[in-house]
mmCIF file of C-alpha atoms and ligand atoms in Angstrom:
data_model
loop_
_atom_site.group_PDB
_atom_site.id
_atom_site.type_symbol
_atom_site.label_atom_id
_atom_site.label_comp_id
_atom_site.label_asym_id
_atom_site.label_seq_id
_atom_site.Cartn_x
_atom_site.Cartn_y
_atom_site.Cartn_z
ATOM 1 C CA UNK A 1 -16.665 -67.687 3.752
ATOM 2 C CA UNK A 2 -16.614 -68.673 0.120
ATOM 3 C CA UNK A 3 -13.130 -69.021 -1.358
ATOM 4 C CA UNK A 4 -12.207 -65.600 -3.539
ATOM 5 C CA UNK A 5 -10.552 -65.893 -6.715
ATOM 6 C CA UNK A 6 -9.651 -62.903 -8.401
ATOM 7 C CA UNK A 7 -9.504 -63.142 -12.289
ATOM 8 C CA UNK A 8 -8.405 -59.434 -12.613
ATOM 9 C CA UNK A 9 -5.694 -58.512 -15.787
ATOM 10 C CA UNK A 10 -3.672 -56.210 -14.043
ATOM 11 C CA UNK A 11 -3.560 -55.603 -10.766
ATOM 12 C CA UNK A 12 -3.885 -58.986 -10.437
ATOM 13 C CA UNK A 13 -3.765 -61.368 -7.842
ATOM 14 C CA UNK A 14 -0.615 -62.783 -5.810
ATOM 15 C CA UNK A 15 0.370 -65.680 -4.505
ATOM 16 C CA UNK A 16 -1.601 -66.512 -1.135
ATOM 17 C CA UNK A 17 2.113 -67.404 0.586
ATOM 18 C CA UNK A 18 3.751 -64.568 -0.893
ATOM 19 C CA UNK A 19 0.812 -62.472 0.773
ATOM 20 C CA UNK A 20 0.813 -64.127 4.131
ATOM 21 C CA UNK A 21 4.672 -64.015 4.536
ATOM 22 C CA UNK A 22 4.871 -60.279 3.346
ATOM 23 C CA UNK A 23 1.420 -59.528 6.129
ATOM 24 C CA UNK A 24 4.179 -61.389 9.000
ATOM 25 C CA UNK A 25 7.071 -59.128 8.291
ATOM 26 C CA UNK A 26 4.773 -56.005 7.481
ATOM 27 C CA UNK A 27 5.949 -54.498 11.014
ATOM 28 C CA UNK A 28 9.835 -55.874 11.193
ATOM 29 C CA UNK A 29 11.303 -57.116 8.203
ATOM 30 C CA UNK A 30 14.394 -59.016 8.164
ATOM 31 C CA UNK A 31 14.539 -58.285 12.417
ATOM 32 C CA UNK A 32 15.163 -54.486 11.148
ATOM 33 C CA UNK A 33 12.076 -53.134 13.546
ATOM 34 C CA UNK A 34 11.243 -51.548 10.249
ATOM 35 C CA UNK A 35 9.210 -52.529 7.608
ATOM 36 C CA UNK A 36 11.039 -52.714 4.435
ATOM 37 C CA UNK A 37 9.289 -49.683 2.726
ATOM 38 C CA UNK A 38 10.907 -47.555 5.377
ATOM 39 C CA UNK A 39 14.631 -48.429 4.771
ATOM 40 C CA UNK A 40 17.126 -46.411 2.526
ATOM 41 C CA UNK A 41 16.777 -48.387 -0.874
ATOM 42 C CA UNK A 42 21.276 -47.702 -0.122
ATOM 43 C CA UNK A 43 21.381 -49.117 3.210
ATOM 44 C CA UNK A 44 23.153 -52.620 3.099
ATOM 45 C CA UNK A 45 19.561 -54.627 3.870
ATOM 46 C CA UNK A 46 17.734 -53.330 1.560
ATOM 47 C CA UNK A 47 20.771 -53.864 -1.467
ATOM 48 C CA UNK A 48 20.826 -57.135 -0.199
ATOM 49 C CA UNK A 49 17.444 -57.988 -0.995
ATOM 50 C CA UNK A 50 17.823 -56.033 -3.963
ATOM 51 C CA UNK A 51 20.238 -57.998 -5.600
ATOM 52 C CA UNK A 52 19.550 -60.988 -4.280
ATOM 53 C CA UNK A 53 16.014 -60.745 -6.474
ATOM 54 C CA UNK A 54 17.949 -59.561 -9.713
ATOM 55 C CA UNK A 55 19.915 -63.465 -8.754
ATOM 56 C CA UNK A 56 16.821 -65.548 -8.270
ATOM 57 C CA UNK A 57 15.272 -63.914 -11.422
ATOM 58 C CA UNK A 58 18.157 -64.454 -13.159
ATOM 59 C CA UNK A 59 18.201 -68.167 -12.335
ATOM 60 C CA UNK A 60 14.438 -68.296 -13.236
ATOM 61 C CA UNK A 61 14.603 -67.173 -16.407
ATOM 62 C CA UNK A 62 18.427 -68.188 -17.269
ATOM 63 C CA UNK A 63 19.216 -64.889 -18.492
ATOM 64 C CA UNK A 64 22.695 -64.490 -19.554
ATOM 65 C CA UNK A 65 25.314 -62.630 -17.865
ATOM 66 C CA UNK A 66 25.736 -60.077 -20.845
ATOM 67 C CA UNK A 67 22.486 -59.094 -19.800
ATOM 68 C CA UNK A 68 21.557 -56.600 -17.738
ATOM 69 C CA UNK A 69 18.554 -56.633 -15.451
ATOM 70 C CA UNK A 70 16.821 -53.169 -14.791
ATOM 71 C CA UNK A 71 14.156 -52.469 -12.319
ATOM 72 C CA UNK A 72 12.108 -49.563 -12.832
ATOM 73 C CA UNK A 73 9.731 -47.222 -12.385
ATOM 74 C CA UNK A 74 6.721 -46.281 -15.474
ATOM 75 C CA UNK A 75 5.322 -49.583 -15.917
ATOM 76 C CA UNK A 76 4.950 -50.814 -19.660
ATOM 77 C CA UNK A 77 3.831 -47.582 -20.787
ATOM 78 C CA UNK A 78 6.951 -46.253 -19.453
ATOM 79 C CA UNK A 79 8.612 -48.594 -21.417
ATOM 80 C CA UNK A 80 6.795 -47.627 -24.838
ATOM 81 C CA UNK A 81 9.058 -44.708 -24.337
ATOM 82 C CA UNK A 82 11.724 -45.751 -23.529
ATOM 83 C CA UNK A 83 12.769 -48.146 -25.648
ATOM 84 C CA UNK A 84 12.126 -45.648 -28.638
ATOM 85 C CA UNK A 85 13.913 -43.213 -26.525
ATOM 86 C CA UNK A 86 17.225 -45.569 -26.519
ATOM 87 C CA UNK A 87 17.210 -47.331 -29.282
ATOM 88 C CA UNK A 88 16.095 -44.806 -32.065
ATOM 89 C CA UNK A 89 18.855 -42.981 -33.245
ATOM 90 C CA UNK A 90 18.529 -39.811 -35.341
ATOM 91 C CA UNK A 91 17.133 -40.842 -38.748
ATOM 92 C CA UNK A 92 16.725 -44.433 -37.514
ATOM 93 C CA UNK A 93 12.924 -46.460 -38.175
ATOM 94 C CA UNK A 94 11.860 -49.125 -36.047
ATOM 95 C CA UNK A 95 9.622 -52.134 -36.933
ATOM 96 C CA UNK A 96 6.709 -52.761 -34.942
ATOM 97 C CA UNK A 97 4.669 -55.828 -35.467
ATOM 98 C CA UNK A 98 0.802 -54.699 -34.540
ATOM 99 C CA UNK A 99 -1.514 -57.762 -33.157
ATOM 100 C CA UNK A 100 -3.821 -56.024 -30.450
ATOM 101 C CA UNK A 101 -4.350 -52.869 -28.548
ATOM 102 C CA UNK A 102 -1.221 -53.039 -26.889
ATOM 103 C CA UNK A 103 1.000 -53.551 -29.055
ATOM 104 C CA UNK A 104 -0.618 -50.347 -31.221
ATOM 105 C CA UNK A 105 -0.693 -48.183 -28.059
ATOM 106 C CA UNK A 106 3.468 -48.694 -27.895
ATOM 107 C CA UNK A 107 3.352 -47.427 -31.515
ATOM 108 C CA UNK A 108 1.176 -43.931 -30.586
ATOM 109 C CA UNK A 109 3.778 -43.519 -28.225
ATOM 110 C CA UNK A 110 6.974 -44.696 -30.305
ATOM 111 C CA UNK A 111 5.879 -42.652 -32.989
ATOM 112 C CA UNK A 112 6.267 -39.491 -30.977
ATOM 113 C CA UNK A 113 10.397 -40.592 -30.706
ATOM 114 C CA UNK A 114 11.200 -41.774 -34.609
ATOM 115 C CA UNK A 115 10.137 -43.210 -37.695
ATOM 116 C CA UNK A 116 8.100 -46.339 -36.907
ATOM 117 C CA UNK A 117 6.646 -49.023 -39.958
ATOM 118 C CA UNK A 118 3.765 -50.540 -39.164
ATOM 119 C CA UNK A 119 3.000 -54.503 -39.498
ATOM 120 C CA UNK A 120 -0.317 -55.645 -39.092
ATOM 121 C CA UNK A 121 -0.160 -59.358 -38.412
ATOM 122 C CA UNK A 122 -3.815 -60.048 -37.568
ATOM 123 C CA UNK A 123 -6.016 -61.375 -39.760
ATOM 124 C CA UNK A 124 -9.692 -61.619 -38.664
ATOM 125 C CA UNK A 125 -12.352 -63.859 -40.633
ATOM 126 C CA UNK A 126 -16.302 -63.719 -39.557
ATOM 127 C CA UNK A 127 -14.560 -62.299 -36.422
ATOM 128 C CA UNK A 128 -11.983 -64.862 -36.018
ATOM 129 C CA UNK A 129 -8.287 -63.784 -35.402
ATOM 130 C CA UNK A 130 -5.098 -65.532 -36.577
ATOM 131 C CA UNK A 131 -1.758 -64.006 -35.778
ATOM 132 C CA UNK A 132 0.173 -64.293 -39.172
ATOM 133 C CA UNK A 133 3.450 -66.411 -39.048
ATOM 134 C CA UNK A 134 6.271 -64.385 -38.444
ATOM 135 C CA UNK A 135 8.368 -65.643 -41.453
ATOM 136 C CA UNK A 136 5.889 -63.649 -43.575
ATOM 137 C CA UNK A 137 5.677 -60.060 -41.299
ATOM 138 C CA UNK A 138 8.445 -58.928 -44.371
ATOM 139 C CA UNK A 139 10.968 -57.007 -41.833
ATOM 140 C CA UNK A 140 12.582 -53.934 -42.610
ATOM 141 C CA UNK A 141 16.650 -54.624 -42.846
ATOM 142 C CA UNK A 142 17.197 -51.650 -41.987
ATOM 143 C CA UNK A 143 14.928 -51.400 -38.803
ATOM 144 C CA UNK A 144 16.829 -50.237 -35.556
ATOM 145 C CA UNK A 145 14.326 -53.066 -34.033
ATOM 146 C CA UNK A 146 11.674 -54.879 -34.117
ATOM 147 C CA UNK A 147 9.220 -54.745 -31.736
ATOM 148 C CA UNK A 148 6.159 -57.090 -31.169
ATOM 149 C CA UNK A 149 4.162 -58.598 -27.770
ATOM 150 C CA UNK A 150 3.616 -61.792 -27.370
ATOM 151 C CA UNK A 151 0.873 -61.500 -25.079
ATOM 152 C CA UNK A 152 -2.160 -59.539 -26.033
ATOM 153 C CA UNK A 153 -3.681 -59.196 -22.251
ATOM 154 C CA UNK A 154 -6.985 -57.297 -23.812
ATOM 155 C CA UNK A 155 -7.208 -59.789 -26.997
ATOM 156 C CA UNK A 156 -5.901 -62.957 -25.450
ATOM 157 C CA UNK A 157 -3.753 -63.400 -28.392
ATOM 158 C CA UNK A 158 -0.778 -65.106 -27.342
ATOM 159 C CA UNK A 159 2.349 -66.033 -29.872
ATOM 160 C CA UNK A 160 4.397 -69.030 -28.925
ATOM 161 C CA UNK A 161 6.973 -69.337 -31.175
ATOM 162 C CA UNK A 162 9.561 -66.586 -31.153
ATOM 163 C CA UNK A 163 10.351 -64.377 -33.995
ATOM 164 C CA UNK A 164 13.758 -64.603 -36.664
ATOM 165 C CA UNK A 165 14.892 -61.360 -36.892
ATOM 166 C CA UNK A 166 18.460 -62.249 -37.794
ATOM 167 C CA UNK A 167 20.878 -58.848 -36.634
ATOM 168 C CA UNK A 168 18.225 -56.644 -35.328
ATOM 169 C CA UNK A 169 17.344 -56.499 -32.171
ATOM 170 C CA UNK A 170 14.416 -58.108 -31.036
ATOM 171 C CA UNK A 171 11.642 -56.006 -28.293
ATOM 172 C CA UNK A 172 9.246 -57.854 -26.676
ATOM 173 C CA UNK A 173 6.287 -56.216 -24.573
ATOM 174 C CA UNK A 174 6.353 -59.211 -22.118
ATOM 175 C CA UNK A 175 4.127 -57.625 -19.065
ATOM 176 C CA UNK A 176 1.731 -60.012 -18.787
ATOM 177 C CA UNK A 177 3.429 -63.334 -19.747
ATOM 178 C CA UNK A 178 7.052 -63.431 -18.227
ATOM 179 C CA UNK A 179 7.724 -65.816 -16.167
ATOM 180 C CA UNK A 180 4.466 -68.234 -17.044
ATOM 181 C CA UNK A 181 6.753 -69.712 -19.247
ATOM 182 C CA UNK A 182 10.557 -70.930 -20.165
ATOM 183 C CA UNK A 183 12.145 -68.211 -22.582
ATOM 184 C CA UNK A 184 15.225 -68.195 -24.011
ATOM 185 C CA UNK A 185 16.189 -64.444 -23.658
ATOM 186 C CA UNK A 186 19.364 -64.497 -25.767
ATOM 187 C CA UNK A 187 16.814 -64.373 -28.735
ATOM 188 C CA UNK A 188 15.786 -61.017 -27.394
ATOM 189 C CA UNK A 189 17.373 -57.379 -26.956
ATOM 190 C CA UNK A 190 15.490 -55.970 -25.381
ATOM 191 C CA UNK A 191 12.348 -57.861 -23.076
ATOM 192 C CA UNK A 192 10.040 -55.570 -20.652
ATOM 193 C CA UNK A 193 7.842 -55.843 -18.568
ATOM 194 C CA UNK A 194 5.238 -53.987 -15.923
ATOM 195 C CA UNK A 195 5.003 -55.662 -12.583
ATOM 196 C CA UNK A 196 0.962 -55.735 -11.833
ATOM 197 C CA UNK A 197 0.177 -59.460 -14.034
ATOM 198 C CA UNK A 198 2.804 -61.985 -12.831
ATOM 199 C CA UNK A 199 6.025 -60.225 -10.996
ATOM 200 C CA UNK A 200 4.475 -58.322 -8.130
ATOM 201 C CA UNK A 201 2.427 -55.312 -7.429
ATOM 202 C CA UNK A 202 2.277 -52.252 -9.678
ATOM 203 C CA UNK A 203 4.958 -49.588 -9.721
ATOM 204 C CA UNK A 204 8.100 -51.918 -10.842
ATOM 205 C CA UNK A 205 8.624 -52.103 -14.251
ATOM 206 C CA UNK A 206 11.277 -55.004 -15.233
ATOM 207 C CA UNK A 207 13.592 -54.336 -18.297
ATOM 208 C CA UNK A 208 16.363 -57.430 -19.468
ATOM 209 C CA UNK A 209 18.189 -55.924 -21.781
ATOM 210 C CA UNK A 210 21.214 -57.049 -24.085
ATOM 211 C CA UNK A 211 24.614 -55.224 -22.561
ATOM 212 C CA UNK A 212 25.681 -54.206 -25.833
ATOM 213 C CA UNK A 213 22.599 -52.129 -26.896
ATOM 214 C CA UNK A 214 22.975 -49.557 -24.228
ATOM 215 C CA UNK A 215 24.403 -46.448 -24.760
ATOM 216 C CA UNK A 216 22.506 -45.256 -27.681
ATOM 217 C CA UNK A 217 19.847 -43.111 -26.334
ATOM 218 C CA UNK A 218 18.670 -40.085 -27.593
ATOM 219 C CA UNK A 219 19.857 -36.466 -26.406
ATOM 220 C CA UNK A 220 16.716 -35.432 -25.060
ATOM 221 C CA UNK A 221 16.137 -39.147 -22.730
ATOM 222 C CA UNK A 222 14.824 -38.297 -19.483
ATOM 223 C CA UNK A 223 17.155 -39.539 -16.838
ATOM 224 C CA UNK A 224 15.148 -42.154 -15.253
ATOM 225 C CA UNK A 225 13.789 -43.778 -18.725
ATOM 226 C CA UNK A 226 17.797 -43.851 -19.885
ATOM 227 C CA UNK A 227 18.611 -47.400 -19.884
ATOM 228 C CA UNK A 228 22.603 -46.966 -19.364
ATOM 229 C CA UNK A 229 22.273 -44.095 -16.420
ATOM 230 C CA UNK A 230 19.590 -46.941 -14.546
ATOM 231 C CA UNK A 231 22.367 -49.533 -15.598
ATOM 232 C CA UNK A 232 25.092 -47.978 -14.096
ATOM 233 C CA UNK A 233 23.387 -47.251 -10.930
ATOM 234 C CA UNK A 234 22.354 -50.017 -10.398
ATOM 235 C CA UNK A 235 18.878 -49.036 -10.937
ATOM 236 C CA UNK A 236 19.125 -46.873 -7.876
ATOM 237 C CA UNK A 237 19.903 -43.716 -9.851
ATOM 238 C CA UNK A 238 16.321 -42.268 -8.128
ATOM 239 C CA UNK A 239 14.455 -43.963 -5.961
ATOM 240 C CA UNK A 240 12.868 -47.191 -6.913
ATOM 241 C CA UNK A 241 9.707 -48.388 -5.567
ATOM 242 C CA UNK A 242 11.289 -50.625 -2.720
ATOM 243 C CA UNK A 243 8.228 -52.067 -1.785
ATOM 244 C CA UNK A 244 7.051 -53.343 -5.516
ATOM 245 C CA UNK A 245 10.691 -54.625 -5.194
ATOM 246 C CA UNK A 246 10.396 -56.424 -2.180
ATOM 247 C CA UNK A 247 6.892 -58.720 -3.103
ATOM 248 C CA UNK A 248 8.733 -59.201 -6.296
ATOM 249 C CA UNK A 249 11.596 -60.695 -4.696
ATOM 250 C CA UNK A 250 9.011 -62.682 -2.680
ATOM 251 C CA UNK A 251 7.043 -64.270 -6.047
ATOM 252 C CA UNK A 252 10.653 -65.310 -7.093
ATOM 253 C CA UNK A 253 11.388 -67.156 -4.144
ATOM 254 C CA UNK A 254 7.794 -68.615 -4.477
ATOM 255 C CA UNK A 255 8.228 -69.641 -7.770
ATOM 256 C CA UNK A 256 11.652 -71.315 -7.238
ATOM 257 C CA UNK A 257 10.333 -73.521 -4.425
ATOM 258 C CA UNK A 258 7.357 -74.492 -6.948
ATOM 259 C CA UNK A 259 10.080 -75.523 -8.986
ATOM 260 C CA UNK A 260 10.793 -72.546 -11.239
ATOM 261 C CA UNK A 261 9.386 -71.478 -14.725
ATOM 262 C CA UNK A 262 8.893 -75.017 -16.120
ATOM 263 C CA UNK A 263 7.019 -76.337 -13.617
ATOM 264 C CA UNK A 264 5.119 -73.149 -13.540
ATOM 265 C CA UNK A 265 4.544 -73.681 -17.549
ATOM 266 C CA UNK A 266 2.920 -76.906 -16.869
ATOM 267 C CA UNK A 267 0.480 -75.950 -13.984
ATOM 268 C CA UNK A 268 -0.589 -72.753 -16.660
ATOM 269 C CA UNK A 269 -1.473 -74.820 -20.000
ATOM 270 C CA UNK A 270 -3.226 -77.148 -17.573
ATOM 271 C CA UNK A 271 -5.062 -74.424 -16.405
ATOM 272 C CA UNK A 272 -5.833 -73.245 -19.619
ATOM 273 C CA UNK A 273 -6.564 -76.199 -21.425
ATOM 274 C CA UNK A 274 -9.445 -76.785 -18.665
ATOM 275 C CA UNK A 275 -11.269 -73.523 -19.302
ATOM 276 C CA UNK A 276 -10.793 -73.749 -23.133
ATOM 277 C CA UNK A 277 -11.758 -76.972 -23.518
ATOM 278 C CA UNK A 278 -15.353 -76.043 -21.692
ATOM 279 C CA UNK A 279 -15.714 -73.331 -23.978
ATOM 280 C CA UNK A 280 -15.311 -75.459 -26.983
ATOM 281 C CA UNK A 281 -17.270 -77.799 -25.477
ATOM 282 C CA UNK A 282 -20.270 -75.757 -24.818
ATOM 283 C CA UNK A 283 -22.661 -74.025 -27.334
ATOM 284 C CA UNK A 284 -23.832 -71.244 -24.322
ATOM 285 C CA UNK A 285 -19.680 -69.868 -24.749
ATOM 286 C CA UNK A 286 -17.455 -69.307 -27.257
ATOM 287 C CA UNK A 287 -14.220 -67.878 -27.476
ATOM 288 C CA UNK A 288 -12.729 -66.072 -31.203
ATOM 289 C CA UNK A 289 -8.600 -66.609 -31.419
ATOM 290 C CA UNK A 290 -7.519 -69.209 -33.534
ATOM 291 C CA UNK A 291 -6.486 -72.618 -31.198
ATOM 292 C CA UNK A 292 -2.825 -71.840 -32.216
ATOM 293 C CA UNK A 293 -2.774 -67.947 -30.882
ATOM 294 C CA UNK A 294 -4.985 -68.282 -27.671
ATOM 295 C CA UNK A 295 -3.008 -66.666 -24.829
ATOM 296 C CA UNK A 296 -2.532 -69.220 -21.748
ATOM 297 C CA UNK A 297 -2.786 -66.362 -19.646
ATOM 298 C CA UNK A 298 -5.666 -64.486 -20.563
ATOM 299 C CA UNK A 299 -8.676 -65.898 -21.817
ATOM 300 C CA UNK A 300 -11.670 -64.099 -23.489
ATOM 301 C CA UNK A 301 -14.586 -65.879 -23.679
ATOM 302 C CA UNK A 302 -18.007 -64.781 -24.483
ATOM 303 C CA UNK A 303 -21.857 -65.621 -23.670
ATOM 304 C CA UNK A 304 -23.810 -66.796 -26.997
ATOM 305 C CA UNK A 305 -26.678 -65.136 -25.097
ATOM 306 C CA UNK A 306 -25.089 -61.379 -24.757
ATOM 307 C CA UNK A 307 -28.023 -60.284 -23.064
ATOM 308 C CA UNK A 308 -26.964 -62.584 -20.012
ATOM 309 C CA UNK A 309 -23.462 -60.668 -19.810
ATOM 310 C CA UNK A 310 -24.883 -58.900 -16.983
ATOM 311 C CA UNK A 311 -26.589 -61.611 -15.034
ATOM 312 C CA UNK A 312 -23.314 -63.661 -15.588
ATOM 313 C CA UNK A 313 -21.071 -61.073 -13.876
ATOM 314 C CA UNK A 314 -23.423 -60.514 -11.121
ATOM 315 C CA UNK A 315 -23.759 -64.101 -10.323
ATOM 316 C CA UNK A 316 -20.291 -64.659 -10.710
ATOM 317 C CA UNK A 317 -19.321 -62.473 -8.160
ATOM 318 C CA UNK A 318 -21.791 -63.900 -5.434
ATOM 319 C CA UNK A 319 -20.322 -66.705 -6.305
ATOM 320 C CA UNK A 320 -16.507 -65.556 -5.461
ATOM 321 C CA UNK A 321 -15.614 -64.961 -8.851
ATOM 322 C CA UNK A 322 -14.345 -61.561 -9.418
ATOM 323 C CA UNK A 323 -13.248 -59.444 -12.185
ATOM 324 C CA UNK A 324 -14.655 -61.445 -15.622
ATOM 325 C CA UNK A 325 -15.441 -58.016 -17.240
ATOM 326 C CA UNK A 326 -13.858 -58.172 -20.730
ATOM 327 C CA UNK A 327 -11.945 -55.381 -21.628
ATOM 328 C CA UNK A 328 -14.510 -52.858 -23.165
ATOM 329 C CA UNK A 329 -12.867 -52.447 -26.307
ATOM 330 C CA UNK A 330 -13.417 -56.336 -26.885
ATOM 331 C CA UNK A 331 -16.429 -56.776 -24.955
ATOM 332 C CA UNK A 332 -17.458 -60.061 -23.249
ATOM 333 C CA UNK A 333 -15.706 -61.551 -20.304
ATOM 334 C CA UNK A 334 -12.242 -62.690 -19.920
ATOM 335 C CA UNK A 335 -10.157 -64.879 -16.962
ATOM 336 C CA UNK A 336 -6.969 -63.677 -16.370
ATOM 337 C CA UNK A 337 -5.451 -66.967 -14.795
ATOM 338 C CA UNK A 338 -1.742 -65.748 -14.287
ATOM 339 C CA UNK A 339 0.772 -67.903 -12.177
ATOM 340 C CA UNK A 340 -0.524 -66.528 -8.958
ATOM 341 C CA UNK A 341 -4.375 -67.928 -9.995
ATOM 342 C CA UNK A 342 -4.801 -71.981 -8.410
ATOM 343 C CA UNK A 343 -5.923 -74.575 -10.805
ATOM 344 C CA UNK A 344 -8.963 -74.452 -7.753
ATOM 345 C CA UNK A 345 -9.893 -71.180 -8.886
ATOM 346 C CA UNK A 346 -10.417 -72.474 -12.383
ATOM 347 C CA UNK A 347 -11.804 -75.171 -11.616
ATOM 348 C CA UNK A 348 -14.360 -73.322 -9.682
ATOM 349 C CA UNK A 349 -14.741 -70.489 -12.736
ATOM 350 C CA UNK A 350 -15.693 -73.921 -14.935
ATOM 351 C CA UNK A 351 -18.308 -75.219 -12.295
ATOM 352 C CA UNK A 352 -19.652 -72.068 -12.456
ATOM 353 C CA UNK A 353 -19.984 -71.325 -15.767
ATOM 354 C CA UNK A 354 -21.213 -75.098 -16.150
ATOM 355 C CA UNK A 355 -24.180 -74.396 -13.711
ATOM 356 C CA UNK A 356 -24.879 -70.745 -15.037
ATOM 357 C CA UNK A 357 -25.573 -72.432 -18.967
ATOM 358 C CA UNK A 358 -27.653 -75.177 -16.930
ATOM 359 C CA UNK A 359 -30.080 -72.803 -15.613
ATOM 360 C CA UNK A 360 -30.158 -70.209 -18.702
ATOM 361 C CA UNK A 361 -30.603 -73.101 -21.378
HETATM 362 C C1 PLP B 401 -0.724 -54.050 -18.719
HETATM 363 C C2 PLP B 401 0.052 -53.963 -19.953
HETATM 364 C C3 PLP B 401 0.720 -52.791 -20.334
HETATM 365 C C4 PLP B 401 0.595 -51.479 -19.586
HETATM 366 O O1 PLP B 401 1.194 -51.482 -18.408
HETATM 367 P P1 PLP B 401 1.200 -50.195 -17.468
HETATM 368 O O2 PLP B 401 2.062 -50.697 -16.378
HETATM 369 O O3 PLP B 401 -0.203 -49.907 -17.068
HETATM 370 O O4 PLP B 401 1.813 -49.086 -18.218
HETATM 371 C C5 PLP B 401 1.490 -52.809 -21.477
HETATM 372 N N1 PLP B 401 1.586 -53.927 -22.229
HETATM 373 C C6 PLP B 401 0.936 -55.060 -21.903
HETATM 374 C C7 PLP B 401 1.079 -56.261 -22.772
HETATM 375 C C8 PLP B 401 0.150 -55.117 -20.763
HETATM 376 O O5 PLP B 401 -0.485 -56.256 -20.439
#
């Protein structure tokens, strides 16, 4: 059978060990003679597991102990709520930095919780987009936050360096590029992040959030979107989704044996680098972000030919090659190559597109 790689944005693809081992204990986990979805997320096992995850991500990412670690249910939609919903005090405005569709769907939603100022920080020439630098996105003192994402999974605008924002708290939308590379979280107050791109299945929502800014939420906060009720139970207030929880804990223990985030980092840009350098290379594919803002996890790309788009897809997927659909507010295709994708698969996605220019030249 021809090898499958799966270049979905979210649900995306996990790692083939973290698959196999969860298939072996499916039936008996942890010599319970139950699987692990059907334990009592209080029974001593499962709490186990539980917080032995919150350690190894906490060691992946080296999150500081004033910080706490909330998993949760919503995903990052959830979280476009919620963090209005805690951090927006009555007659408080937020900041929120605008460079692609999701970082303008969290201000539809925020918008419904407090004052929100908008900052556009694309610029787009003959189609081209630039991120502007952050020194000049002119931040209001006065915001309760600022919130931005540095990975635009629909665009594949990615920003590298991370904002100043002196005293206010920084929120970052990080669902589809934790853990692909090293951060240093005590820059952040807030960092969140839905599970479905490079943690785990959907239906876990991470949330790392500085101890100090909890507390604050509004009146109305539903229980299970307030940050310092999920805090102080642990995030076991309601039930969480065990199971999400479980694979997660799995991809950490994957990723620590590959020898955590840095080594992780490397094995991305080298993926990326490969796939953008063929589409710079070639005149049958080009690709629209500026070389400084292109995201290492997801890459758009598109066919100079549209009219091949569908011939391309088709093809692609005899060939093994799934999901290369752009997202349709962008068009063209894009290659979501998170942590879980092999430097095989993109190497294979290359070959492929190599051979499909050959023959429509
Ligand atoms: C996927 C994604 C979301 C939405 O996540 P849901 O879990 O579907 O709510 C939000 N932000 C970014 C950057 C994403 O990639």
């Amino acid at each position: 059978m021809t090898e499958i790689y799966n270049f979905c944005a979210g649900p995306a693809m996990l790692p083939k060990p973290v698959m196999q081992r969860a298939q072996a204990e499916f039936l008996n986990w942890n010599n319970t003679g139950c699987s692990v979805m059907e334990l009592s997320h209080r029974g001593a096992e499962f709490m186990q597991l539980a917080s032995g995850a919150e350690a190894d991500l906490r060691e992946l990412l080296s999150i500081p102990d004033n910080y706490k670690v909330l998993f949760c249910h919503g995903g990052g939609r959830g979280q476009f709520s919620a963090v209005a919903l805690n951090f927006l005090g009555a007659g408080k405005t937020a900041d929120y930095v605008v460079t692609g569709s999701w970082s303008k769907s969290a201000v539809s939603e925020a918008k419904k919780f407090g004052d929100i100022r908008v900052i556009d920080a694309v610029t787009e020439h003959e189609g081209n987009k630039k991120v502007v630098p952050s020194e000049q996105w002119n931040i209001n003192k006065d915001a309760a936050y600022v919130h931005y994402c540095p990975n635009e999974t629909v665009d594949g605008i990615e920003i590298f360096d991370i904002p100043e924002t002196g005293d206010i708290p920084l929120v970052a939308d990080m669902s589809s590029t934790i853990l692909s590379r090293p951060i240093d979280i005590s820059k952040f107050g807030l960092i969140y992040a839905g599970a479905q791109k490079n943690i785990g299945p959907s239906g876990l929502t991470i949330v790392i959030v500085r101890g100090d800014l909890i507390g604050k939420q509004q009146i109305a906060t539903p229980v299970i979107l307030d940050y310092k009720v999920t805090a102080d139970n642990s995030s076991m207030f309601n039930t969480p989704p065990t199971y999400a929880w479980y694979l997660a804990s799995l991809v950490f223990q994957w990723l620590k044996q590959l020898g955590g985030v840095e080594a992780m980092a490397k094995i991305n840009q080298e993926k990326a680098q490969c796939l953008y350098n063929y589409v710079d290379d070639s005149d049958f594919y080009y690709n629209k972000i500026a070389v400084e803002n292109r995201s290492t996890m997801n890459v758009p790309f598109y066919l100079s030919n549209e009219a091949l788009n569908s011939e391309f897809l088709a093809q692609a997927k005899t060939a093994g090659l799934l999901a290369l659909k752009g997202h349709r507010m962008v068009g063209g295709m894009r290659a979501s190559i998170y942590n879980a994708m092999p430097i095989d698969g993109v190497n294979a996605l290359v070959n492929f597109m190599k051979k499909f220019a050959r023959e429509h030249s």
